[in-house]
XYZ file of C-alpha atoms in Angstrom:
585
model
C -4.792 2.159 -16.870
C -4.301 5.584 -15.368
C -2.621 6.083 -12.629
C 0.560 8.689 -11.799
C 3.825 6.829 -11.535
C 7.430 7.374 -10.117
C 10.807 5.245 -10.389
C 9.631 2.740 -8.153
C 6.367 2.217 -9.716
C 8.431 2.308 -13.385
C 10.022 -1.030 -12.171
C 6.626 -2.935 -11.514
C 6.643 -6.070 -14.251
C 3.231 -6.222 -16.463
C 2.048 -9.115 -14.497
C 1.582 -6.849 -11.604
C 0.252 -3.975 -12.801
C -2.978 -5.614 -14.186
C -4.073 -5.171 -10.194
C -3.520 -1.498 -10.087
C -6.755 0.554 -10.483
C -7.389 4.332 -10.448
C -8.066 5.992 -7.708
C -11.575 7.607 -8.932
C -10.183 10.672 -5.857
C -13.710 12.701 -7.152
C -16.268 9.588 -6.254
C -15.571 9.763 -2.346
C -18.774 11.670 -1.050
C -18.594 14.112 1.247
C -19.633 11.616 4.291
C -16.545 9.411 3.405
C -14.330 12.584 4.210
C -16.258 12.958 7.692
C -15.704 9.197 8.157
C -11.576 9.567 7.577
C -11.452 12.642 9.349
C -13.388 11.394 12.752
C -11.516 8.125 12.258
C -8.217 10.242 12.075
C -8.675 12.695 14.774
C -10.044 9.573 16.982
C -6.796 7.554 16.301
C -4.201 10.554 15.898
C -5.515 11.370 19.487
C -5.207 8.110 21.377
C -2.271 6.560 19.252
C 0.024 9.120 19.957
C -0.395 8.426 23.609
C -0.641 3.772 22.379
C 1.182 3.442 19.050
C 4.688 2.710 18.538
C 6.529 6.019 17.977
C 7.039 5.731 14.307
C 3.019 6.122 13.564
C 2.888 9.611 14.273
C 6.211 10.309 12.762
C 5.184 8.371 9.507
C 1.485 10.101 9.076
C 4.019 13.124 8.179
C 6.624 11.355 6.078
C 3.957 9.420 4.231
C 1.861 12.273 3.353
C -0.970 10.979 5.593
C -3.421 14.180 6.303
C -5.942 13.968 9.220
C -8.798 16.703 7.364
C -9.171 14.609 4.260
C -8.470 11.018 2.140
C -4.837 11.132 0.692
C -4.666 11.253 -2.821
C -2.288 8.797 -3.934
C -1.029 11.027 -6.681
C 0.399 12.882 -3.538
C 1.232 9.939 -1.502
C 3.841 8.996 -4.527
C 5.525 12.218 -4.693
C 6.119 11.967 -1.044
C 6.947 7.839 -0.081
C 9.680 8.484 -3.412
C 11.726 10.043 -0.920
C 11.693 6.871 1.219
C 12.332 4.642 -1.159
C 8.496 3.455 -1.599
C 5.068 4.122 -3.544
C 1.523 3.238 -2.973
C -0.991 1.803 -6.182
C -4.458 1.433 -5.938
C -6.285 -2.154 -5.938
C -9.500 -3.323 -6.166
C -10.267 -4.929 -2.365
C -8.313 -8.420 -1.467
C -6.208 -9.393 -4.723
C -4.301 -12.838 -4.401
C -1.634 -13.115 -1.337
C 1.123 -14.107 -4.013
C 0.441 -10.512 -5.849
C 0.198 -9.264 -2.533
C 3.451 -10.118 -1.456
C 5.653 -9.014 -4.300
C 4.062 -5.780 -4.423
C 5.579 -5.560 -1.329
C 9.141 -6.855 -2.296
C 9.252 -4.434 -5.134
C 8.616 -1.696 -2.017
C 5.369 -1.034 -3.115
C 2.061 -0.449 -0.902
C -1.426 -1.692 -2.090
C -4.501 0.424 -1.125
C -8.051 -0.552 -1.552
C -9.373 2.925 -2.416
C -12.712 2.457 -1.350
C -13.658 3.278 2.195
C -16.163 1.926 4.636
C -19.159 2.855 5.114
C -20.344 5.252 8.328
C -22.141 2.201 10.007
C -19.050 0.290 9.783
C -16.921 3.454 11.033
C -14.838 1.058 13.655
C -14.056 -2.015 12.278
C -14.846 -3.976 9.055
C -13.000 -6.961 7.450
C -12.698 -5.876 4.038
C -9.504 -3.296 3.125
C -10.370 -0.084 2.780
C -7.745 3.051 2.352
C -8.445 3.740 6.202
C -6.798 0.404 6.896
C -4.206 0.591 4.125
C -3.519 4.271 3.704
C -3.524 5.248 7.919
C -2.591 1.733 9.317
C -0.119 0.450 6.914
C 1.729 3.693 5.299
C 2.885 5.114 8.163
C 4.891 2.575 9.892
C 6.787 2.280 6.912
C 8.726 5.446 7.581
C 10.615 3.474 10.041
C 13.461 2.185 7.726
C 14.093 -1.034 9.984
C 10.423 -1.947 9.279
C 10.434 -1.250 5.787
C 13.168 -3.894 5.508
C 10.901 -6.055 6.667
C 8.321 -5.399 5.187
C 9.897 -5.775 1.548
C 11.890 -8.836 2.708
C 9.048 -10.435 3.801
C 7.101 -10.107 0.292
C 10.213 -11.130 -1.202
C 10.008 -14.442 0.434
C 6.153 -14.412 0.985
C 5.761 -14.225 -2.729
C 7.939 -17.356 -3.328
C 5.973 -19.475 -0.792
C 3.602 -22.596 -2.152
C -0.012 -22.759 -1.885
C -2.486 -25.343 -2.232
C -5.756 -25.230 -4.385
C -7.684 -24.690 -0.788
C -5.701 -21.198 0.124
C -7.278 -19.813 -3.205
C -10.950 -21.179 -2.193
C -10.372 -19.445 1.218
C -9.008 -16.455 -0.555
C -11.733 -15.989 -2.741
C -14.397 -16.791 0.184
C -13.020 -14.286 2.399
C -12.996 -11.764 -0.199
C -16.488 -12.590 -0.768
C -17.446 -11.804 2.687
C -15.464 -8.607 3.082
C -17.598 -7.118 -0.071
C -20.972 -8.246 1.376
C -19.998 -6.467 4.630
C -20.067 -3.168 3.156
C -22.391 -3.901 0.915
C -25.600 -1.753 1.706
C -27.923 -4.425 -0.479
C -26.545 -7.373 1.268
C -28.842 -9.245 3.520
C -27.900 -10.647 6.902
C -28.762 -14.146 5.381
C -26.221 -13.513 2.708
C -22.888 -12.468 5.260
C -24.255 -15.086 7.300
C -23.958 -18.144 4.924
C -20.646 -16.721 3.297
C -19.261 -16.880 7.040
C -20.287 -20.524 7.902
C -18.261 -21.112 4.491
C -15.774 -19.233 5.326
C -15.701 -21.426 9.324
C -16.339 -24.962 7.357
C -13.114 -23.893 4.458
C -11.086 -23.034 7.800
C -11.679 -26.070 9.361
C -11.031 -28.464 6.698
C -7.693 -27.136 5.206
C -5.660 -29.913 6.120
C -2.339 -29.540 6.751
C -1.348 -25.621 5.902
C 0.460 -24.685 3.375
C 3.711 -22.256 3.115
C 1.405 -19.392 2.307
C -0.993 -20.229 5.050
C 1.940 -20.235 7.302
C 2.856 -16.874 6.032
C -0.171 -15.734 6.158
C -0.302 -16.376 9.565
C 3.499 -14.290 10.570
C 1.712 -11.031 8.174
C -1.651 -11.325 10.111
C 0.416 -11.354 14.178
C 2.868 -8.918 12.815
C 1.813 -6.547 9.903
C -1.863 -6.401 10.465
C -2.348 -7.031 14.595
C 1.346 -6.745 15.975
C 2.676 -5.521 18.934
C 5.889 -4.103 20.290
C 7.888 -3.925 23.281
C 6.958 -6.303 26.373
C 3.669 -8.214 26.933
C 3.282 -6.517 30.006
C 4.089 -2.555 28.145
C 3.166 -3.169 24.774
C 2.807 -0.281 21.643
C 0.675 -0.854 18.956
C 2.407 -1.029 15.272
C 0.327 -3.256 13.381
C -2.170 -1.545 10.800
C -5.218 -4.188 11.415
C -5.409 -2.347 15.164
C -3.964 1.244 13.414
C -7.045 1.659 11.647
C -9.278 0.271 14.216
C -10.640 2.837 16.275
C -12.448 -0.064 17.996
C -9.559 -2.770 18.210
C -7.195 -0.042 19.308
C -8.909 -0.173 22.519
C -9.953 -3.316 23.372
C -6.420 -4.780 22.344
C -4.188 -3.267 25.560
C -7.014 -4.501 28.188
C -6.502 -7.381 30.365
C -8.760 -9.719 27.980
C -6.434 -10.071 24.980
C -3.731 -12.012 25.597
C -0.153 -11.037 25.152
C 1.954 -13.684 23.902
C 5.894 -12.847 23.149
C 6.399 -13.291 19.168
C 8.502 -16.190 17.786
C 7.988 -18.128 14.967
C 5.030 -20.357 16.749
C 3.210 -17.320 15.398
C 3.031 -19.114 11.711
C 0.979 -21.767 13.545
C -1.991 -19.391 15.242
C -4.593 -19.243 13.076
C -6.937 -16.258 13.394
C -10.622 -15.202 12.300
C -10.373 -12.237 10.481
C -14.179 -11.865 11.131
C -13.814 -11.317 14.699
C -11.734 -9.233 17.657
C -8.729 -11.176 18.775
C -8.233 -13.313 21.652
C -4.578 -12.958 21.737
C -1.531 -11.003 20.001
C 2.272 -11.470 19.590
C 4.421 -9.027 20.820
C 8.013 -8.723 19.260
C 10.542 -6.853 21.359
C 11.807 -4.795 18.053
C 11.616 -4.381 14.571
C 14.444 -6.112 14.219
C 13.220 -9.591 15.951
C 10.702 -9.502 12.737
C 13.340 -10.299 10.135
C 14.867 -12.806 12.421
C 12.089 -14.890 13.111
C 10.924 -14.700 9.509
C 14.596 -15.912 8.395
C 14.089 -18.800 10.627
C 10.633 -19.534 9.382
C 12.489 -18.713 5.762
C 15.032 -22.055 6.196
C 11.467 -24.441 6.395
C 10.337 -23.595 3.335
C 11.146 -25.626 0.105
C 12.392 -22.031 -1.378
C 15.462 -23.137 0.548
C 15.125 -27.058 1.014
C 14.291 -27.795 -2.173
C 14.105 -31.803 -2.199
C 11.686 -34.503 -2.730
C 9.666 -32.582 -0.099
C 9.461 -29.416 -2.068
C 8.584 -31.009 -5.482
C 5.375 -32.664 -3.953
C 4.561 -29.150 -2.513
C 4.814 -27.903 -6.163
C 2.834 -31.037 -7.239
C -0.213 -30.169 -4.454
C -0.212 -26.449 -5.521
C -1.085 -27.414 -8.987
C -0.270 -23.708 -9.763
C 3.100 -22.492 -11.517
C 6.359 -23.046 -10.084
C 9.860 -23.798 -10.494
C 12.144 -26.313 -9.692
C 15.922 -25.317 -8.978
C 18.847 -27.863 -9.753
C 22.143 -28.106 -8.327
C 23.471 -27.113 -11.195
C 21.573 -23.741 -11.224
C 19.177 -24.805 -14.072
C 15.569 -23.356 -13.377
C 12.690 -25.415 -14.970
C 9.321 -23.459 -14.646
C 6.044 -24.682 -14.872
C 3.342 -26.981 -13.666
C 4.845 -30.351 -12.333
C 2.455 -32.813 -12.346
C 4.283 -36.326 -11.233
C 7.939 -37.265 -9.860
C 9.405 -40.744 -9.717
C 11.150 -41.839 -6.300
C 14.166 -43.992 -5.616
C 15.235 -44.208 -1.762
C 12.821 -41.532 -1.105
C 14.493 -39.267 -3.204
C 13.336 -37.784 -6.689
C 15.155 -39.316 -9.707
C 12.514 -38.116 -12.369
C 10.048 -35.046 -12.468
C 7.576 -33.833 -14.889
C 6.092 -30.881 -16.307
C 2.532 -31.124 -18.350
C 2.143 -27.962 -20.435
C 4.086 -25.094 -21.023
C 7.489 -24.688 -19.427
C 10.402 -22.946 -19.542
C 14.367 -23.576 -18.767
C 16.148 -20.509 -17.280
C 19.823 -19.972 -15.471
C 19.336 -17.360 -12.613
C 15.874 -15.688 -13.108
C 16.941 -15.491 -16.843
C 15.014 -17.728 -19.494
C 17.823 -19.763 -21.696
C 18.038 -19.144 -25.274
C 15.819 -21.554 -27.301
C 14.023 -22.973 -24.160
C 10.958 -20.674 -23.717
C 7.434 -21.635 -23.475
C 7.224 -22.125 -27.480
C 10.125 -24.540 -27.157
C 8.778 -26.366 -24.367
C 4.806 -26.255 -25.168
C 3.689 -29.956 -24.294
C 5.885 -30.233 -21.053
C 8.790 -31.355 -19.992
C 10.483 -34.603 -17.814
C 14.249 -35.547 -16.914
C 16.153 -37.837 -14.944
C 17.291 -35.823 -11.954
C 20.442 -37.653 -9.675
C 23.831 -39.259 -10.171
C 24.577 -42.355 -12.694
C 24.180 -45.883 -11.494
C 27.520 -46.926 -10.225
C 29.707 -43.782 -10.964
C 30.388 -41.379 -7.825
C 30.898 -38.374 -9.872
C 27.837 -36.478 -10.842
C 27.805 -35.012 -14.320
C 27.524 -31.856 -13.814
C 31.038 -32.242 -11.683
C 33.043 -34.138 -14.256
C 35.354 -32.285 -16.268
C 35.771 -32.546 -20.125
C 38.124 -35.451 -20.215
C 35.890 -37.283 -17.393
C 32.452 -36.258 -19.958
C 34.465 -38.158 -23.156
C 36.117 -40.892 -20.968
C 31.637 -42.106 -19.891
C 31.432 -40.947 -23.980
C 29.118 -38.026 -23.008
C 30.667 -36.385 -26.055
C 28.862 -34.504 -29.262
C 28.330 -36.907 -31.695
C 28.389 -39.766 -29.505
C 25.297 -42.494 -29.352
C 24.896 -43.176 -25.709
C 23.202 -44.522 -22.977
C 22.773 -43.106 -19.286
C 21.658 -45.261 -16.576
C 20.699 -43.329 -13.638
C 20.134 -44.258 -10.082
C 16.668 -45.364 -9.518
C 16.555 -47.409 -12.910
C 15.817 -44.061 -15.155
C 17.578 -45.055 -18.622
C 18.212 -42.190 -21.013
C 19.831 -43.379 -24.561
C 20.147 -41.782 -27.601
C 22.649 -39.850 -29.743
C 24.287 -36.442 -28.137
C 23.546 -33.508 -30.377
C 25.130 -31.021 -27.862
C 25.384 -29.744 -24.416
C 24.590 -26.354 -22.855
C 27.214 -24.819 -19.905
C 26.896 -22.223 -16.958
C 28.688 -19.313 -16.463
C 30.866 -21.756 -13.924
C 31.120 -24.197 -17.012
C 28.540 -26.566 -15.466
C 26.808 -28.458 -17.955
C 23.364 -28.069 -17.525
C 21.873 -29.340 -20.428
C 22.352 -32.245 -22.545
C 20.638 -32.080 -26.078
C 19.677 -35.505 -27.841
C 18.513 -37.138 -31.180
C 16.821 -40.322 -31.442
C 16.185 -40.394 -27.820
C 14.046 -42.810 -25.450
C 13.289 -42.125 -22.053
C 12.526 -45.287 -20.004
C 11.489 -46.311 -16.160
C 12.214 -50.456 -15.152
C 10.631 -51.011 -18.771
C 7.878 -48.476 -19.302
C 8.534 -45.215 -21.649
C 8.755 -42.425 -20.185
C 9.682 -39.954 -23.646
C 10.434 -40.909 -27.136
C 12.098 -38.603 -29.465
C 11.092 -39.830 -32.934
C 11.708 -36.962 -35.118
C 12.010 -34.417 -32.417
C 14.873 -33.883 -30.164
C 15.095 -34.347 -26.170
C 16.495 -31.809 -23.584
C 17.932 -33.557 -20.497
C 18.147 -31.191 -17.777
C 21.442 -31.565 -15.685
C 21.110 -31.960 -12.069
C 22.515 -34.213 -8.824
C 19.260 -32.420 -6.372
C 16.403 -30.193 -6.346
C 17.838 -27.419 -4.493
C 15.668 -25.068 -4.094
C 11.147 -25.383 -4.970
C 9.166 -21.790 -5.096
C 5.911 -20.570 -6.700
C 5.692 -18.625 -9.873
C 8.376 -18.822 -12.632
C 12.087 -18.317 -12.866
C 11.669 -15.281 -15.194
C 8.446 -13.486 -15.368
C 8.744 -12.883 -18.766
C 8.480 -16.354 -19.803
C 4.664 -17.224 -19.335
C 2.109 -14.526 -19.996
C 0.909 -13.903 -16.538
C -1.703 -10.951 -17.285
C -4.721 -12.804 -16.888
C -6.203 -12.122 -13.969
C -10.010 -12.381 -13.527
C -12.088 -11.658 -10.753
C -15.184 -14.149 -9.626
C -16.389 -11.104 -7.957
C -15.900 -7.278 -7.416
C -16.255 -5.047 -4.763
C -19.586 -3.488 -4.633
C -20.163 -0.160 -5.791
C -23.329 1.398 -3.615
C -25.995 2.785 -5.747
C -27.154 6.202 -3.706
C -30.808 6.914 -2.660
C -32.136 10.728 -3.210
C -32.003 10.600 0.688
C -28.644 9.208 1.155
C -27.862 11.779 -2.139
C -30.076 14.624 0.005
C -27.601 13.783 3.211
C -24.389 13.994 1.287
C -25.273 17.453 0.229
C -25.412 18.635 3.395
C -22.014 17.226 4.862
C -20.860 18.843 1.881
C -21.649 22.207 3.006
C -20.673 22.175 6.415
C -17.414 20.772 4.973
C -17.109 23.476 2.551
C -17.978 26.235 5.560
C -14.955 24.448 7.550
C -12.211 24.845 4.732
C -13.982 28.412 4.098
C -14.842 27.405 0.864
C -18.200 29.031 1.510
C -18.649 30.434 4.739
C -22.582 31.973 4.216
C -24.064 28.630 4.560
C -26.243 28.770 7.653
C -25.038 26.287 10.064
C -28.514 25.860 11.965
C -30.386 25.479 8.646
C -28.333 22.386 8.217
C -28.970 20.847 11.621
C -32.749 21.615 11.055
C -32.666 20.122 7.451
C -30.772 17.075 9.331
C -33.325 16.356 11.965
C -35.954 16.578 10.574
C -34.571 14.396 7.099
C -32.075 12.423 8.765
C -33.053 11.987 12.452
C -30.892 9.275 12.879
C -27.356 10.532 11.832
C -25.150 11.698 14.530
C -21.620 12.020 12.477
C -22.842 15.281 10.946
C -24.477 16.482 14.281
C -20.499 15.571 15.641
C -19.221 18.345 12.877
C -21.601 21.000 13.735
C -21.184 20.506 17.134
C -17.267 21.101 16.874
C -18.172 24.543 14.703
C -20.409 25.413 17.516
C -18.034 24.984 20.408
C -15.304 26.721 17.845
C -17.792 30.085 17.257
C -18.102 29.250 21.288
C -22.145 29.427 20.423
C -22.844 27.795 23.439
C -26.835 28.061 22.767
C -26.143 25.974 19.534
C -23.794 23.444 20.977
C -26.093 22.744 23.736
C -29.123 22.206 20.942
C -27.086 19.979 19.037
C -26.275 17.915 22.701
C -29.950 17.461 23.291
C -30.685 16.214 19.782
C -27.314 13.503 19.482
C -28.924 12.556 23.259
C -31.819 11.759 21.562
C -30.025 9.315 18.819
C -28.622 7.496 20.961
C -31.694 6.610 22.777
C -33.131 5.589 19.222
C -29.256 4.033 18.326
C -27.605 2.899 21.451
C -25.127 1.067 19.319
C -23.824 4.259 18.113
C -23.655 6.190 21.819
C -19.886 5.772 22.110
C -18.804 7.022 18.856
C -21.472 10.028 19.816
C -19.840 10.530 23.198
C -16.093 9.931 21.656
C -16.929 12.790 18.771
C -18.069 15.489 21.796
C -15.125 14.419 23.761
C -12.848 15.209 20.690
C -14.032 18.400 20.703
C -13.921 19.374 24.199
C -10.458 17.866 24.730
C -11.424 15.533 27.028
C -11.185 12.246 24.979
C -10.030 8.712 26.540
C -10.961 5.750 24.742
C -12.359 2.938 25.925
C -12.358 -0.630 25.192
């Protein structure tokens, strides 16, 4: 994969950077430049005046240009300085991936942009929305914070099979939208899936929740008072539509706490409502409270059947430290607490993000189950007694023993050795000749092979993905669907040239191109484009040819009698140019 790195990039793990794509800077045509650049001067324009005061700031720091689409290769050398980098993706990738890209301070652009007649809005990512709305704020080094903090704990949170059907449908829908080939019918039906996934998710899950705080904060957040509000969030950065319509009277303004995590929103449609949070600070504080619900620091009974649910990777964390990694498939309960847990399939034992010696995936291939709690009758936990208390209950090399546990979990067999901490905890207690039983039934027997018991009074702490990432190969990502790459007409092909030149006599690249040739080439080919009338309209009033300006008036006039849909953006591009631009909702 090709792609220009820098020392934050360098510390990406492989399972990451299967996402990252080139950026392909040569295929954006010359009408996806006029699209960035109108959607650029439109929002640097009215956000000044709207946006919290770190947008403008950060288009600077973050290598943002209004003329032209960044180039990540430049984008790097400039976020290095703050302590970030951006990598291309291919549209929506999973919200897990999403989220530690963003704990390891890392920005993911979709590098393909909309298309013209979706020039204010449109529901799939595209580098307007990532590189304009999302890369500038993250100058502001209070924001940033948050921003990685919150992948660090998004990217731990549990999902449930559902979030990854609603993932994929949405995804789905946000390629048919700019695809040109797609028919109405199509967007239509992938919608009502979308509505009939939302509204049988059952109870959400710690990603949904999450999902949720991103959407009302990073993507459609406000900041200062309901009633004096700034824009920061990149959903309304990029919208030149939504940037508008989101300060009037009919959105609601609703100060931000954590009862954010249980609004759902649409991403198909405008907003009825948004959160406002006082500061960038109030972020991190809310999402620390929303933090100490999730099983990543409950751990518990609670947080193993979350892990269950997900039927996805994830790790259990024991009191004693010891990390078990995998996919747990059933738990036994005694007093509503968990005295046994199981893995089926690969799994892996590690000690603070670091896989143990000898207890990898090839160690642990078929699964993996132990008694979790104190002994029956005996206060002191194992992992608390000392040496002399371990010999005096004969849990001793060499020793033939059996464990009774709380909950009727019997463990007997012969002690080969145990495994220690760094604090001298025993984590790990190997046997030979083992059997595993529950009130009667078998639970493991060892024949010729030998049994770990993990060592553990409580599940401390239950997250997604594994302990250490270098324990399961995690490079397999597939996609059920990519975005769509539009196949040009001649016309579309015909039009492009022409943007092209105008563009070229802008930058003075060629400045003998005849300027009314073009327009007459482009009404009587393309009657219906205005974007490019826009452009020669702003040369016109630059050369102050009146005589042209006023010809190119008369003819965008007459597209928006034929396209009324388009008449604002028409009347917002001429208001650009003669300085007298408000936007309007």
């Amino acid at each position: 994969m090709s792609y220009t790195s820098n020392p934050i990039l360098d510390k990406l793990p492989k399972h990451l950077r299967q996402y990252i794509k080139p950026q392909n800077y040569e295929t954006y045509s010359a009408v996806d430049q006029a699209v960035w650049r109108y959607v650029m001067r439109k929002n640097r324009n009215y956000l000044s005046r709207v946006a919290h005061a770190s947008y403008v700031e950060g288009l600077q720091k973050t290598g943002i240009a209004i003329e032209y689409i960044p180039n990540m290769y430049g984008m790097n050398r400039i976020l290095k300085d703050i302590g970030w980098a951006a990598v291309a993706v291919d549209g929506f990738i999973p919200p897990a991936a999403f989220m530690e890209f963003q704990a390891y301070n890392v920005l993911v652009i979709a590098s393909d942009i909309r298309q013209l007649e979706h020039i204010e809005y449109t529901p799939a990512p595209d580098i307007i929305h990532e590189g304009a709305g999302h890369a500038p704020i993250i100058a502001n080094p209070e924001y940033a914070e948050y921003l990685r903090r919150f992948g660090e704990i998004g990217s731990k949170a549990i999902s449930n099979a559902k979030d990854y059907e609603i993932y994929e449908s949405v995804r789905r829908l946000s390629i048919l939208k700019e695809s040109a080939d797609a028919s109405e019918m199509d967007v239509i039906q992938a919608e009502i899936q979308i509505e009939a996934l939302q509204q049988n998710m059952g109870k959400p899950s710690e990603m949904a929740l999450l999902r949720n705080l991103h959407w009302w904060t990073v993507e459609y957040g406000l900041i200062g008072t309901p009633d004096h509000p700034k824009i920061y969030g990149a959903g309304l950065l990029s919208s030149i539509g939504e940037s508008a319509w989101c300060l009037t009277e009919k959105v609601q303004k609703i100060p931000y706490s954590v009862k954010a995590a249980h609004t759902a929103f649409d991403i198909t449609k405008p907003q009825p409502q948004l959160f406002v949070t006082p500061d960038f600070a109030f972020l991190s504080e809310v999402l620390e409270e929303f933090a100490q619900t999730m099983a990543l620091r409950t751990g518990g009974l609670a947080g193993l059947e979350k892990l269950i649910a997900s039927n996805a990777l994830g790790t259990v964390e024991l009191s004693t430290g010891l990390q078990i990694s995998g996919h747990f498939t059933e738990v036994i309960t005694y007093n509503n607490n968990p005295v046994f847990l199981k893995t089926n399939g690969k799994t892996a034992l590690s000690y603070r993000e670091k896989e143990l010696v000898g207890h990898g995936t090839k160690n642990h291939p078929n699964g993996f189950g132990s008694p979790i709690g104190k002994l029956k009758g005996i206060n002191l936990a194992i992992e608390n007694m000392s040496p002399r208390d371990l010999k005096a209950y004969t849990i001793y090399e060499g020793e033939t023993v059996t464990l009774e546990f709380e909950g009727d979990v019997i463990v007997s067999g012969k002690i080969v050795t145990g495994t220690r901490n760094l604090k001298g905890k025993i984590i790990l207690i190997t046997f030979a000749d083992c059997i595993v039983t529950h009130q009667g039934a078998v639970l493991f027997k060892s024949d010729n092979n030998l049994y770990v018991m993990a060592v553990g009074e409580a599940i401390v702490s239950c997250f997604n993905g594994p302990a250490d990432f270098n324990s399961f190969d995690l490079s397999t990502h597939e996609l059920t669907s990519t975005t769509i790459k539009q196949k040009k007409s001649a016309a579309s092909n015909a039009l492009d040239r022409l943007y092209c030149q105008i563009r070229d006599y802008r930058e003075g690249r060629n400045t003998t191109i005849s300027r009314n040739k073009v327009f007459q080439e482009l009404k009587l080919k393309h009657p219906t484009d205005w974007l490019l009338s826009v452009e020669l309209y702003e040369l016109a009033k630059k050369n102050e040819d009146t005589v042209f300006a006023a010809e190119i008036n008369e003819h965008l006039n007459t597209v928006k009698q034929c396209r009324p849909e388009v008449g604002q953006l028409i009347d917002d591009g001429l208001a650009l140019v003669d300085g007298n631009f408000v936007s309007k909702a």
